[in-house]
Structure formats: C-alpha cells, structure tokens
Short mmCIF file of C-alpha atoms and ligand atoms in Angstrom, two decimals:
data_model
loop_
_atom_site.label_atom_id
_atom_site.label_comp_id
_atom_site.label_asym_id
_atom_site.label_seq_id
_atom_site.Cartn_x
_atom_site.Cartn_y
_atom_site.Cartn_z
CA MET A 1 27.66 58.89 24.87
CA SER A 2 26.47 61.95 27.16
CA TYR A 3 22.43 63.24 26.96
CA ILE A 4 24.54 66.77 25.61
CA SER A 5 26.53 65.17 22.93
CA ASP A 6 23.39 62.95 21.92
CA VAL A 7 21.57 66.03 21.32
CA ILE A 8 24.10 67.56 19.35
CA GLU A 9 24.18 65.07 16.91
CA GLN A 10 20.86 64.42 16.49
CA THR A 11 20.21 67.92 15.79
CA ALA A 12 22.95 67.85 13.07
CA GLN A 13 21.07 64.57 11.61
CA LYS A 14 17.73 66.64 11.31
CA ASN A 15 19.25 69.75 10.15
CA PRO A 16 21.79 69.15 7.49
CA GLY A 17 23.65 72.33 5.62
CA GLN A 18 22.65 74.22 8.95
CA ALA A 19 25.60 75.52 10.12
CA ASN A 20 25.28 78.45 11.88
CA PHE A 21 22.36 77.02 13.62
CA MET A 22 24.50 74.11 14.43
CA GLN A 23 27.36 76.80 15.75
CA THR A 24 24.86 78.13 18.53
CA VAL A 25 23.25 74.69 19.05
CA THR A 26 26.97 73.02 19.94
CA GLU A 27 27.91 76.43 21.75
CA VAL A 28 25.18 76.61 23.89
CA MET A 29 24.47 72.66 24.41
CA SER A 30 28.09 72.17 25.46
CA SER A 31 28.10 75.00 28.48
CA LEU A 32 25.24 73.35 29.94
CA ALA A 33 26.98 69.95 31.12
CA PRO A 34 27.05 71.79 34.72
CA ALA A 35 23.32 71.89 34.66
CA VAL A 36 22.78 68.54 33.07
CA ALA A 37 25.31 67.13 35.54
CA GLN A 38 22.93 68.39 38.58
CA ASN A 39 19.85 67.40 37.15
CA GLU A 40 19.82 64.96 34.14
CA GLN A 41 17.20 62.85 35.39
CA THR A 42 14.43 65.27 35.30
CA LEU A 43 15.78 67.51 32.18
CA ARG A 44 15.86 63.64 30.32
CA LYS A 45 12.18 62.83 31.96
CA TYR A 46 10.90 66.27 29.96
CA SER A 47 13.27 65.75 27.17
CA ILE A 48 13.98 68.98 27.66
CA LEU A 49 17.00 69.18 25.55
CA GLU A 50 15.81 67.98 22.52
CA ARG A 51 12.65 70.02 22.81
CA MET A 52 14.43 73.12 23.31
CA VAL A 53 16.43 72.78 19.69
CA GLU A 54 13.04 72.19 17.84
CA PRO A 55 11.05 75.50 16.78
CA ASP A 56 7.69 75.07 17.92
CA ARG A 57 6.92 76.09 14.38
CA GLN A 58 8.56 77.46 11.25
CA ILE A 59 7.14 79.63 8.61
CA MET A 60 8.13 80.39 5.27
CA PHE A 61 5.68 82.36 3.09
CA ARG A 62 6.30 84.24 -0.64
CA VAL A 63 6.74 87.70 -1.37
CA PRO A 64 5.84 89.40 -4.03
CA TRP A 65 6.68 93.23 -5.13
CA GLN A 66 6.79 95.94 -7.10
CA ASP A 67 10.10 97.90 -7.68
CA ASP A 68 9.54 101.58 -9.21
CA LYS A 69 9.98 100.56 -13.05
CA GLY A 70 7.15 97.92 -12.76
CA ASN A 71 8.85 95.20 -13.05
CA TYR A 72 7.85 92.44 -9.88
CA HIS A 73 10.04 90.57 -7.70
CA VAL A 74 9.85 87.50 -5.30
CA ASN A 75 11.68 87.10 -1.76
CA ARG A 76 11.03 85.06 0.84
CA GLY A 77 9.77 85.86 4.01
CA PHE A 78 10.00 83.58 7.42
CA ARG A 79 9.12 83.55 10.74
CA ILE A 80 10.87 81.10 13.29
CA GLN A 81 8.95 80.98 16.40
CA PHE A 82 11.64 79.08 18.68
CA ASN A 83 10.05 79.08 22.36
CA ASN A 84 6.77 80.42 24.29
CA ALA A 85 7.60 78.86 27.32
CA ILE A 86 7.93 82.13 29.55
CA GLY A 87 6.24 84.75 27.52
CA PRO A 88 5.10 85.67 23.77
CA TYR A 89 7.66 85.12 20.71
CA LYS A 90 9.55 87.75 21.02
CA GLY A 91 12.43 88.48 18.54
CA GLY A 92 13.42 91.20 15.13
CA LEU A 93 12.72 90.77 11.29
CA ARG A 94 16.23 90.71 9.06
CA PHE A 95 16.07 92.34 6.05
CA HIS A 96 19.27 91.12 4.20
CA LYS A 97 20.46 88.96 1.46
CA ASP A 98 21.67 86.04 3.27
CA VAL A 99 18.77 85.86 5.36
CA ASN A 100 17.95 82.06 4.87
CA LEU A 101 16.25 79.31 6.87
CA ASP A 102 19.50 78.42 8.79
CA THR A 103 20.24 82.12 9.77
CA MET A 104 16.35 82.47 10.71
CA LYS A 105 16.90 79.21 13.30
CA PHE A 106 20.24 80.30 14.73
CA LEU A 107 18.77 83.70 15.53
CA ALA A 108 15.72 82.46 17.04
CA PHE A 109 17.45 79.71 19.22
CA GLU A 110 19.38 82.65 20.43
CA GLN A 111 17.06 84.75 20.86
CA THR A 112 15.32 82.51 23.39
CA PHE A 113 18.30 82.61 25.81
CA LYS A 114 18.61 86.10 25.33
CA ASN A 115 15.00 86.85 25.92
CA SER A 116 15.41 84.74 29.20
CA LEU A 117 18.53 86.78 30.65
CA THR A 118 16.36 90.11 30.60
CA SER A 119 14.11 88.41 33.20
CA LEU A 120 10.70 90.13 31.24
CA PRO A 121 8.75 87.89 29.89
CA MET A 122 9.47 87.41 26.23
CA GLY A 123 9.97 84.42 24.33
CA GLY A 124 12.12 83.53 21.39
CA ALA A 125 11.45 83.85 18.13
CA LYS A 126 13.17 85.32 14.43
CA GLY A 127 11.97 86.25 10.54
CA GLY A 128 12.98 88.31 7.91
CA SER A 129 13.62 88.10 4.45
CA ASP A 130 16.31 87.66 1.74
CA PHE A 131 15.47 90.99 0.24
CA ASP A 132 18.32 93.28 0.21
CA PRO A 133 17.33 97.04 0.84
CA THR A 134 20.44 98.40 -1.08
CA GLY A 135 19.77 100.90 -3.13
CA LYS A 136 16.01 100.63 -2.75
CA SER A 137 13.64 103.68 -2.52
CA ASP A 138 11.37 104.61 0.34
CA ALA A 139 8.79 103.53 -2.14
CA GLU A 140 10.22 100.28 -3.03
CA ILE A 141 11.15 99.29 0.30
CA MET A 142 7.44 100.45 2.03
CA ARG A 143 5.84 98.07 -1.11
CA PHE A 144 7.99 95.46 0.37
CA CYS A 145 7.14 95.63 3.92
CA GLN A 146 3.28 95.98 3.01
CA SER A 147 3.64 92.51 1.26
CA PHE A 148 5.64 90.76 3.97
CA MET A 149 3.04 91.49 6.34
CA ASN A 150 0.45 90.89 4.08
CA GLU A 151 1.28 86.75 4.99
CA LEU A 152 2.95 87.68 8.73
CA TYR A 153 -0.09 89.49 10.33
CA ARG A 154 -1.92 85.84 10.85
CA HIS A 155 1.06 84.62 12.59
CA ILE A 156 1.69 87.87 15.38
CA GLY A 157 -0.03 89.49 17.34
CA PRO A 158 0.20 91.64 21.47
CA ASN A 159 -0.37 88.37 23.45
CA MET A 160 1.49 85.72 20.57
CA ASP A 161 4.40 87.45 18.69
CA VAL A 162 5.59 90.61 18.14
CA PRO A 163 8.40 91.32 16.30
CA ALA A 164 10.76 94.19 15.76
CA GLY A 165 13.58 95.50 13.44
CA ASP A 166 17.20 94.10 13.21
CA ILE A 167 19.62 94.27 10.31
CA GLY A 168 17.69 96.20 7.60
CA VAL A 169 14.92 96.82 9.39
CA GLY A 170 14.77 100.09 11.59
CA GLY A 171 12.20 102.81 12.50
CA ARG A 172 11.30 103.76 8.72
CA GLU A 173 10.70 99.85 7.92
CA ILE A 174 8.75 98.81 11.31
CA GLY A 175 6.37 102.66 10.59
CA PHE A 176 5.27 100.20 6.87
CA LEU A 177 4.82 97.21 8.42
CA PHE A 178 2.83 98.55 11.44
CA GLY A 179 0.40 100.26 9.00
CA GLN A 180 -0.21 97.77 6.82
CA TYR A 181 -0.30 95.20 9.99
CA LYS A 182 -3.37 97.82 11.24
CA LYS A 183 -4.91 97.83 8.20
CA ILE A 184 -5.76 94.66 7.65
CA VAL A 185 -6.51 93.99 11.28
CA GLY A 186 -8.42 97.11 11.81
CA ASP A 187 -7.17 97.29 15.16
CA PHE A 188 -4.01 99.19 16.59
CA GLU A 189 -3.63 95.99 18.98
CA ASN A 190 -1.36 97.43 21.41
CA GLY A 191 1.29 98.78 18.53
CA VAL A 192 2.54 95.21 17.78
CA LEU A 193 5.77 95.20 16.55
CA THR A 194 8.29 97.05 18.64
CA GLY A 195 10.47 99.90 17.57
CA LYS A 196 7.99 102.07 16.47
CA GLY A 197 8.28 105.71 15.95
CA LEU A 198 7.51 107.99 18.78
CA SER A 199 4.71 109.48 17.72
CA PHE A 200 2.47 106.00 17.61
CA GLY A 201 3.51 104.00 20.70
CA GLY A 202 7.46 103.55 20.82
CA SER A 203 9.73 103.79 23.18
CA ARG A 204 11.96 106.81 23.92
CA ILE A 205 16.04 104.81 24.00
CA ARG A 206 14.82 102.24 21.89
CA PRO A 207 16.89 102.69 18.87
CA GLU A 208 19.55 103.09 20.96
CA ALA A 209 19.10 100.44 23.09
CA THR A 210 21.77 98.01 21.86
CA GLY A 211 24.13 99.70 21.60
CA PHE A 212 23.53 101.77 24.93
CA GLY A 213 22.68 98.57 26.78
CA ALA A 214 26.09 96.83 25.52
CA THR A 215 28.17 99.54 26.73
CA TYR A 216 26.52 99.41 30.24
CA PHE A 217 27.02 95.56 30.24
CA LEU A 218 30.80 96.04 29.25
CA CYS A 219 31.11 98.75 31.83
CA ASN A 220 29.82 96.23 34.46
CA VAL A 221 32.35 93.45 33.07
CA LEU A 222 35.29 96.35 33.44
CA LYS A 223 34.28 97.53 36.80
CA HIS A 224 34.56 92.94 37.74
CA GLU A 225 37.79 93.70 36.41
CA GLY A 226 38.58 96.87 38.56
CA GLU A 227 38.67 98.97 35.51
CA ASN A 228 36.65 101.48 33.87
CA ILE A 229 35.73 102.53 30.24
CA LYS A 230 37.75 106.13 30.50
CA GLY A 231 40.57 106.62 27.90
CA LYS A 232 39.95 103.10 27.09
CA THR A 233 40.13 102.51 22.97
CA PHE A 234 37.41 100.72 21.08
CA CYS A 235 37.07 98.68 17.44
CA LEU A 236 33.49 98.76 16.16
CA SER A 237 32.37 97.12 13.10
CA GLY A 238 29.47 98.12 11.54
CA PHE A 239 28.22 101.55 10.92
CA GLY A 240 24.27 100.49 12.06
CA ASN A 241 21.92 101.09 14.38
CA VAL A 242 23.67 99.00 17.04
CA ALA A 243 27.02 100.61 16.09
CA TRP A 244 25.61 104.26 16.57
CA GLY A 245 24.16 103.86 19.96
CA ALA A 246 27.59 101.97 21.05
CA ALA A 247 29.54 104.74 19.61
CA LYS A 248 27.24 107.35 21.20
CA LYS A 249 27.47 106.07 24.57
CA ILE A 250 30.64 105.12 24.24
CA SER A 251 32.01 108.43 23.12
CA GLU A 252 29.45 109.85 26.57
CA LEU A 253 31.19 107.88 28.83
CA GLY A 254 34.87 108.89 27.87
CA GLY A 255 35.79 106.00 25.43
CA LYS A 256 37.32 106.35 21.71
CA VAL A 257 35.80 104.57 19.11
CA LEU A 258 38.26 104.37 16.22
CA THR A 259 36.97 102.05 14.08
CA LEU A 260 33.70 101.27 11.51
CA SER A 261 33.43 98.63 8.99
CA GLY A 262 30.67 98.23 6.25
CA PRO A 263 30.44 95.86 3.34
CA ASP A 264 33.40 98.19 1.69
CA GLY A 265 35.90 98.20 4.35
CA TYR A 266 36.45 99.95 7.63
CA ILE A 267 37.46 103.36 8.48
CA TYR A 268 40.10 104.60 10.70
CA ASP A 269 39.20 107.89 12.92
CA GLU A 270 42.33 108.61 14.89
CA ALA A 271 40.27 111.65 16.51
CA GLY A 272 37.37 109.30 17.73
CA VAL A 273 34.03 109.10 16.06
CA SER A 274 31.75 111.41 18.52
CA GLY A 275 29.41 114.17 18.10
CA GLU A 276 27.90 115.02 15.02
CA LYS A 277 30.11 112.07 13.32
CA VAL A 278 27.80 109.69 15.17
CA ASP A 279 24.42 111.75 14.13
CA TYR A 280 26.14 110.60 10.44
CA LEU A 281 25.65 107.27 10.70
CA LEU A 282 22.17 108.27 10.67
CA GLU A 283 22.22 109.85 7.49
CA MET A 284 24.12 106.60 6.05
CA ARG A 285 22.00 104.33 6.77
CA SER A 286 18.81 106.16 5.76
CA SER A 287 20.80 106.66 2.18
CA ASN A 288 20.62 102.94 1.24
CA ARG A 289 23.96 102.95 0.09
CA ASN A 290 25.55 100.73 2.53
CA LYS A 291 28.87 102.39 2.27
CA VAL A 292 31.39 103.58 5.24
CA LYS A 293 33.72 104.83 2.81
CA ASP A 294 30.97 107.84 2.69
CA TYR A 295 32.21 108.35 6.73
CA ALA A 296 35.79 108.84 5.34
CA ASP A 297 35.24 111.05 2.55
CA LYS A 298 32.85 113.09 4.61
CA PHE A 299 35.36 113.33 7.45
CA GLY A 300 38.53 113.09 5.72
CA CYS A 301 40.31 109.79 7.71
CA LYS A 302 41.69 106.66 6.72
CA PHE A 303 39.57 103.63 4.68
CA VAL A 304 41.07 100.42 4.17
CA ALA A 305 38.96 99.04 1.53
CA GLY A 306 37.73 94.93 1.77
CA LYS A 307 38.66 95.09 5.07
CA LYS A 308 37.08 94.36 9.01
CA PRO A 309 39.51 95.95 11.70
CA TRP A 310 40.06 92.80 13.44
CA GLY A 311 43.94 92.25 13.80
CA ASN A 312 44.34 95.22 11.91
CA VAL A 313 44.18 97.68 14.78
CA LYS A 314 44.94 97.63 18.50
CA ALA A 315 42.39 98.51 20.94
CA ASP A 316 41.53 98.24 24.52
CA ILE A 317 38.15 96.39 23.34
CA TYR A 318 36.60 94.88 20.57
CA MET A 319 33.09 95.70 19.86
CA PRO A 320 31.69 93.57 16.29
CA CYS A 321 28.15 95.60 15.91
CA ALA A 322 27.47 94.24 12.46
CA THR A 323 26.80 90.28 11.88
CA GLN A 324 27.45 86.88 12.35
CA ASN A 325 30.68 84.95 12.17
CA GLU A 326 32.38 87.96 11.97
CA ILE A 327 35.45 86.80 13.87
CA ARG A 328 36.93 83.97 12.62
CA LEU A 329 40.19 81.95 13.84
CA GLU A 330 42.57 83.82 12.10
CA ASP A 331 41.17 86.84 13.38
CA ALA A 332 41.15 85.51 16.92
CA GLU A 333 44.84 84.85 16.40
CA ALA A 334 45.54 88.19 15.03
CA MET A 335 43.68 89.40 18.09
CA VAL A 336 45.75 87.90 20.66
CA LYS A 337 48.70 88.71 18.73
CA LEU A 338 47.79 92.42 19.01
CA GLY A 339 47.34 91.80 22.73
CA VAL A 340 43.61 92.70 23.10
CA PRO A 341 42.10 91.90 26.10
CA VAL A 342 38.83 92.50 25.80
CA LEU A 343 35.77 91.18 23.12
CA ASN A 344 32.38 92.31 23.62
CA GLU A 345 30.35 90.87 21.21
CA VAL A 346 27.26 92.96 20.18
CA SER A 347 26.02 91.62 17.15
CA ASN A 348 24.13 88.06 17.12
CA MET A 349 27.09 85.27 17.12
CA PRO A 350 30.00 87.56 16.04
CA THR A 351 32.40 84.83 16.74
CA THR A 352 32.84 81.17 15.36
CA ASN A 353 33.15 77.99 17.98
CA GLU A 354 36.62 78.48 16.54
CA ALA A 355 37.30 81.53 17.61
CA LEU A 356 35.58 81.75 20.59
CA ALA A 357 37.50 78.50 22.00
CA TYR A 358 40.91 80.16 20.88
CA LEU A 359 39.96 83.75 22.70
CA GLN A 360 39.44 82.07 25.45
CA GLU A 361 42.35 79.86 26.45
CA HIS A 362 44.59 82.53 25.46
CA GLY A 363 43.10 84.56 27.95
CA VAL A 364 40.85 87.13 26.36
CA LEU A 365 37.76 88.21 28.33
CA VAL A 366 35.01 87.44 26.08
CA ALA A 367 31.28 88.59 26.78
CA PRO A 368 28.89 86.86 24.76
CA SER A 369 26.12 88.89 22.64
CA LYS A 370 23.50 87.10 24.01
CA ALA A 371 23.74 89.24 27.28
CA VAL A 372 25.60 92.18 26.02
CA ASN A 373 22.87 92.91 23.27
CA ALA A 374 19.63 91.84 25.25
CA GLY A 375 19.06 95.93 26.11
CA GLY A 376 17.70 95.99 22.45
CA VAL A 377 15.26 93.76 22.96
CA ALA A 378 15.10 94.25 26.95
CA VAL A 379 14.03 97.72 26.04
CA SER A 380 11.06 96.72 23.27
CA GLY A 381 9.85 94.71 26.31
CA LEU A 382 9.82 97.95 28.34
CA GLU A 383 7.86 99.17 24.92
CA MET A 384 5.33 96.66 25.02
CA SER A 385 4.70 97.32 29.08
CA GLN A 386 4.34 101.02 27.97
CA ASN A 387 1.78 99.94 24.75
CA SER A 388 -0.35 98.28 27.07
CA GLU A 389 -0.18 100.63 30.08
CA ARG A 390 -1.64 103.05 27.31
CA LEU A 391 1.49 105.61 28.49
CA GLN A 392 5.25 106.52 27.57
CA TRP A 393 7.71 106.99 30.20
CA THR A 394 10.35 110.00 29.73
CA GLU A 395 13.90 108.85 28.68
CA THR A 396 15.31 108.77 31.97
CA GLU A 397 13.06 106.59 33.06
CA VAL A 398 13.62 103.66 30.17
CA ASP A 399 17.64 104.96 30.46
CA SER A 400 17.69 104.06 34.26
CA LYS A 401 15.64 101.27 33.39
CA LEU A 402 17.70 99.94 30.72
CA LYS A 403 20.69 100.60 32.76
CA GLY A 404 19.46 98.42 35.85
CA ILE A 405 18.67 95.30 33.45
CA MET A 406 22.06 95.15 32.10
CA THR A 407 23.56 95.34 35.65
CA ASP A 408 20.58 92.62 36.88
CA ILE A 409 22.07 90.09 33.94
CA HIS A 410 25.70 90.57 35.04
CA THR A 411 24.65 89.64 38.42
CA LYS A 412 22.43 87.59 37.18
CA ILE A 413 25.12 85.44 35.07
CA ARG A 414 28.27 85.93 38.14
CA ASP A 415 25.61 84.54 40.73
CA THR A 416 24.78 81.27 38.29
CA LEU A 417 28.64 80.87 38.06
CA HIS A 418 29.03 80.97 41.39
CA SER A 419 25.97 79.04 42.41
CA TYR A 420 27.79 75.92 40.07
CA GLY A 421 31.66 76.25 41.70
CA MET A 422 32.42 78.21 38.13
CA PRO A 423 35.31 80.95 37.01
CA TYR A 424 34.33 83.95 35.76
CA ASN A 425 33.43 82.21 32.19
CA LEU A 426 30.67 84.76 30.91
CA VAL A 427 29.71 82.50 27.43
CA ALA A 428 29.14 79.04 29.78
CA GLY A 429 26.79 82.03 32.83
CA ALA A 430 24.89 83.50 30.10
CA ASN A 431 24.27 79.89 28.43
CA LEU A 432 23.17 78.68 31.67
CA ALA A 433 21.33 81.64 33.43
CA GLY A 434 19.44 82.13 30.06
CA PHE A 435 18.47 77.82 30.10
CA GLN A 436 17.76 77.63 33.76
CA LYS A 437 14.33 79.75 33.22
CA VAL A 438 13.16 78.59 30.03
CA ALA A 439 13.33 74.94 31.25
CA GLU A 440 12.01 75.49 34.76
CA ALA A 441 9.06 77.06 32.64
CA MET A 442 8.47 74.31 30.23
CA ILE A 443 8.60 71.50 33.07
CA ALA A 444 6.31 73.38 35.01
CA GLN A 445 3.84 73.60 32.18
CA GLY A 446 4.21 70.13 31.19
CA VAL A 447 4.80 68.11 27.92
CA TYR A 448 2.37 69.26 25.11
O1 2IT B 1 18.90 90.17 17.89
C1 2IT B 1 17.98 91.17 18.53
O2 2IT B 1 17.38 90.96 19.62
C2 2IT B 1 16.75 92.25 18.33
N1 2IT B 1 17.25 92.43 17.08
C3 2IT B 1 15.76 93.14 19.05
C4 2IT B 1 14.69 92.03 18.77
C5 2IT B 1 13.31 92.98 19.17
O3 2IT B 1 12.60 92.12 19.99
O4 2IT B 1 13.85 93.98 19.97
#
C-alpha cells in the first residue's frame, strides 16, 4: 500500500463515524501524491502525514446557560487546535445545531491548509457549539456567549489561539465573547478575537472579506480563462455574512446574483440581488429568524420551498455560500446537464468528494473553498497585525491588501501546479501549495 492510502486507512480506523473529517482527509491526502512522490523518504521519516491528520488537541466542554424564561440549558462547546507549525492557532467559531466533533475536526483540518495559503503566519483551529441561535433573543445570545467564554478563555490568547466568527457567529457574538474574555482576564490582550467591531479594534472590510475575497479569487480564475465577471449570472446559496459580501461585490463588478437560499428554500430574483436588497440581508440575519422567504416577501420575487438552486437554476457560476456538503452527486449531475461551467466554492467543503470527482470528470472548473474563502481569515490576520501595531488601516488599504492576497494565492497555486508539471487543477494545487509550507515548518521544528 502507498504511504497516502496507509495514512487515510489508519485515520479512518482511529476516527470511526467522522464522515466529514474523513472526507476532507481523503480529498487533501489524495491530492498530495506528487509531493509524496518527490519527497517520500523525508515525509515518512518525520511522519508528516500521520502528524498532519492528528490534531494537537481537541477541547470539549459544557456550556450551561439560562433562557429568558429562567430555564437552564446545556450545550457542548469545542475548540480543536489542529496545527500551529506556521503561527498561532487561528480559525472561526460556529454556533449551529449540527455542530459536533466531526464537523469541528473537518473545519480545523481545512483551516490549517487555508491559512497556509494566505501567506500570513496563522496555524489552524476551529471551535463552536451545537447551540442553535434561531429564535433566540439578544440577551440569550449574550448569556450563551459569556458562558462559552467562561471555559474558552483558558485555551486562547493573542499569541496562542485567536478565534473569529463562522456560521452563527458575527459581529454581535464576537462583541459578547470579547467582553467576557476581557472581564475574566483583566487585559485587552490585543483584542484576542478577530471580527471585532470597529470601535474596539476590528478591521475595516472584515465583515465583507470572505465574500469580497471569493469574488476577487474568481476574477483571477476568469482572467486565467480569458474571461471576466461582467454580465455573468450567479447562483448563490445562503444569505448570511458570506453571501452578503459576495452579492455586494459581484453586483458592484457587473455580475448578476439570481439566487440566495436558507434552511427553508431558495429565492429567485430575476432582476438580481443588488443595492438595498443586499443591505436587507443584514436585517434578515440579525432577526435570528433564519428564513430566506423574508426576502421574497419583501421584494416580491419567486420563492421555492425546501430546495437549493443547484441543478434548478441555470447560471454561469455557482457559488455555494451556506455550509458543507450542499452539492451532492445528484446536484453535480443536474449541474452538468444544465451546462453550468464554473463552481466557485465559498462555504467550507460545500461539495462531496463524489460530486467533486464527477464535476471535474465532466469539465466543470472547480475553485476550492480553502483558496476561495481564504480572504476572510486573511483579513483576520490583518486585524491581528493592526491590533499589535495599535493602529487601524483605511478601507482602501485593507481592500487593496485583500485583493493582493487573493491574487497571490491564485498565483501560488498556479506556480505550484506548474512546478509539478500538472494542469490547471485548482483543487489539487491548493492542497499542494498549502501543504508545502506547513510540512516545511514541521520538519524544521523537529518532532516533539
Ligand atoms: O472558515 C473560516 O476561514 C472562518 N470562519 C474565518 C476564520 C477567521 O479566523 O477569520
């Protein structure tokens, strides 16, 4: 058996029932064949692949909280610190009812490679809770965040682990989490979390960064193909922070966003999601209703209950912005049948491995999430720099740095593929490029 398949097999045995974690491990490890072929002896000697699939530590804790009626609830909190070879642990917190150890591990593993691609010194981590913010009041969210931080604080710090937002965790939650951290530790600690409000050390463009960065990355891909974004039609899923930023930038650059989705279904807006309609997404999120139908009701467009746009709406570009495993084999088949040529993945691991293989076999150009959505964490890295220098850059400064980082990621992937004599396969290239830096740092630092 080969080194890679041995490691995948051992990882599956050690992590029974962790389908999401195994999906990303399989996808990433399989991409590394050219790197292993070139350097197998060294990688084996230092057990690089074995060490890469085992998190440094996995923290799980109880989060008790009180609702507005006085009833108590208990949720489970997580922080997976996966790899800090290239910098302090860094990665978001997700509050969603489906959060479990498997989800957290897949996200922390992906984060390690993504953060490496940004060129900034950040290791990989992820955390969160199975707390469901749907229908919760601001006061309930505040109490939950405070209780969550009552345990998390002992595991984080500006040079140790710097959490941020993810699904269900935005500016409001980061504010509550930071407030509690500061209260417990008695120190501002350079802000500790990223995604903070502008009035207490947040970075300009951080809320927009994931969606903006995803659009900038796409522009690089389109340019490589001799195309551009003007006049292109888009299907997006989700309506949260990420879809919001993407819709804003796409519409600014002359593309047209036809769809958004939520747990209740999808909306189809023939006129395109732009201007004040984009702003309304923020209201939808802060209402905690978690219903995309609100958009259709407000702007009088079509709503399709219980479905995602995939395979139902034709567009030039699909951009999943909601969650993992949104695009399954049957969606991929429908997508190919409809003739959608580009999948620009934004949410983490939106495509199952079967769907991904099918799309690539059928000539769909896939840009992988760990490159496409890296702008979010990259601007988090810029927030850390601004905090440690005690300054705040302008919108123009941050936006131009973000643009530069996204272009550099694309160039790095293209050059890595070139160095292995490989075609323009962005999925393989992102994994190989992300891997190289982490592996090099791990080897340099010895086995400990
Ligand atoms: O998936 C992600 O990269 C994030 N949720 C953002 C992480 C961060 O530290 O900004």
